[in-house]
Coordinates of C-alpha atoms in Angstrom, one line a residue:
M1 CA -44.7 10.2 4.8
E2 CA -42.4 13.2 4.2
L3 CA -39.2 13.1 6.5
D4 CA -36.2 15.1 7.1
L5 CA -33.3 13.8 9.0
F6 CA -30.9 15.6 11.4
A7 CA -28.2 13.2 12.6
G8 CA -26.3 15.1 15.5
I9 CA -22.8 14.8 16.7
A10 CA -21.6 16.1 20.0
V11 CA -18.3 17.8 20.0
R12 CA -16.1 19.7 22.6
D13 CA -14.8 22.6 20.1
L14 CA -16.9 23.9 17.3
A15 CA -14.0 25.5 15.2
R16 CA -12.0 22.3 15.4
A17 CA -15.2 20.1 14.3
T18 CA -16.1 22.5 11.4
A19 CA -12.8 22.4 9.9
W20 CA -12.8 18.6 10.0
Y21 CA -16.1 18.1 8.8
D22 CA -15.8 20.8 6.1
H23 CA -13.1 18.7 4.7
F24 CA -14.8 15.3 5.2
F25 CA -18.1 16.7 3.6
D26 CA -16.0 18.2 1.1
G27 CA -18.6 20.6 -1.2
A28 CA -21.6 20.0 0.9
E29 CA -23.8 23.0 1.6
A30 CA -23.5 24.1 5.2
F31 CA -24.8 26.7 7.6
D32 CA -24.6 27.8 11.1
P33 CA -28.1 28.0 12.7
N34 CA -26.6 29.4 16.1
D35 CA -23.4 29.8 17.8
T36 CA -23.1 26.2 19.1
E37 CA -23.9 24.3 15.9
R38 CA -23.0 23.6 12.2
V39 CA -25.2 21.7 9.7
W40 CA -24.2 20.0 6.7
T41 CA -26.8 19.3 4.0
L42 CA -25.7 16.0 2.4
A43 CA -28.7 15.3 0.3
E44 CA -32.3 16.6 0.1
N45 CA -33.7 16.7 3.5
R46 CA -30.7 14.6 4.9
H47 CA -28.3 16.7 7.4
V48 CA -25.5 16.0 9.6
Y49 CA -24.9 18.5 12.4
V50 CA -22.4 19.1 15.1
E51 CA -23.2 20.6 18.3
V52 CA -20.9 21.8 21.3
A53 CA -21.8 19.1 23.9
P54 CA -18.5 18.5 25.8
D55 CA -20.0 16.0 28.3
H56 CA -21.4 13.9 25.4
A57 CA -18.5 14.5 22.8
G58 CA -16.9 11.5 21.4
H59 CA -19.8 9.2 21.9
S60 CA -21.6 9.5 18.7
M61 CA -22.2 7.0 16.0
V62 CA -23.3 8.2 12.6
T63 CA -23.3 5.7 9.4
L64 CA -23.8 7.2 6.0
F65 CA -24.1 4.8 2.9
V66 CA -22.7 6.4 -0.5
A67 CA -23.0 5.2 -4.0
D68 CA -19.2 4.8 -4.6
L69 CA -17.2 4.3 -1.5
D70 CA -14.0 4.3 -3.3
V71 CA -14.6 7.9 -4.6
F72 CA -15.6 9.1 -1.1
T73 CA -12.5 7.6 0.6
A74 CA -10.2 8.9 -2.0
A75 CA -11.6 12.5 -1.9
A76 CA -11.5 12.5 2.0
A77 CA -7.9 11.2 1.6
G78 CA -7.2 14.1 -0.6
H79 CA -7.9 16.0 2.4
G80 CA -5.8 14.1 4.9
I81 CA -8.6 12.3 6.4
H82 CA -8.1 8.4 6.4
P83 CA -10.2 5.7 7.8
E84 CA -9.3 4.1 11.2
Q85 CA -10.6 0.9 10.1
R86 CA -12.3 -0.9 7.0
E87 CA -14.7 -3.8 7.2
S88 CA -16.1 -6.1 4.6
Y89 CA -19.4 -8.1 5.2
E90 CA -20.4 -11.5 3.9
N91 CA -22.9 -9.9 1.7
G92 CA -20.0 -7.9 0.0
V93 CA -21.0 -4.6 1.6
R94 CA -17.9 -2.3 2.6
K95 CA -17.5 0.2 5.2
A96 CA -14.7 2.9 6.2
I97 CA -14.7 4.0 9.7
Y98 CA -13.6 7.5 10.5
R99 CA -13.2 9.1 13.9
D100 CA -13.5 12.9 14.1
P101 CA -11.1 14.9 16.4
D102 CA -13.4 14.1 19.5
G103 CA -13.3 10.5 18.6
N104 CA -16.8 10.2 17.3
E105 CA -17.4 7.3 14.8
I106 CA -18.4 8.2 11.4
G107 CA -18.9 5.0 9.2
V108 CA -19.2 5.3 5.4
G109 CA -20.6 2.2 3.7
G110 CA -20.6 1.2 0.2
A111 CA -22.4 -1.5 -2.0
P112 CA -20.2 -4.5 -3.1
V113 CA -17.8 -4.0 -5.9
Q114 CA -19.5 -5.3 -9.1
A115 CA -17.3 -7.9 -10.9
E116 CA -16.6 -6.8 -14.5
G117 CA -16.9 -9.1 -17.3

């Protein structure tokens, strides 16, 4: 089955959200489908978008899983965006939890760190 994913995040202010997510998704292709939305293409057929929906802003939860969590968090930190919280699970999976300007939760997970040797 062919599948495209569009994960939506409700925000209050499109310009403020666009600035934050442009930094967070550094380098991701983005486009504006209309006056109330912005879309970032994170991988083929996988997109995250923000939409002006003030009554719902701050209640969205999205989790991404990346190949190298440390590289992602370092890149975000380079833009002044730092996780609010970090978690590690029994199986070694790690997660950094970010909050956008409206308080929406954006989790970024990564595989366990492989022991060298």
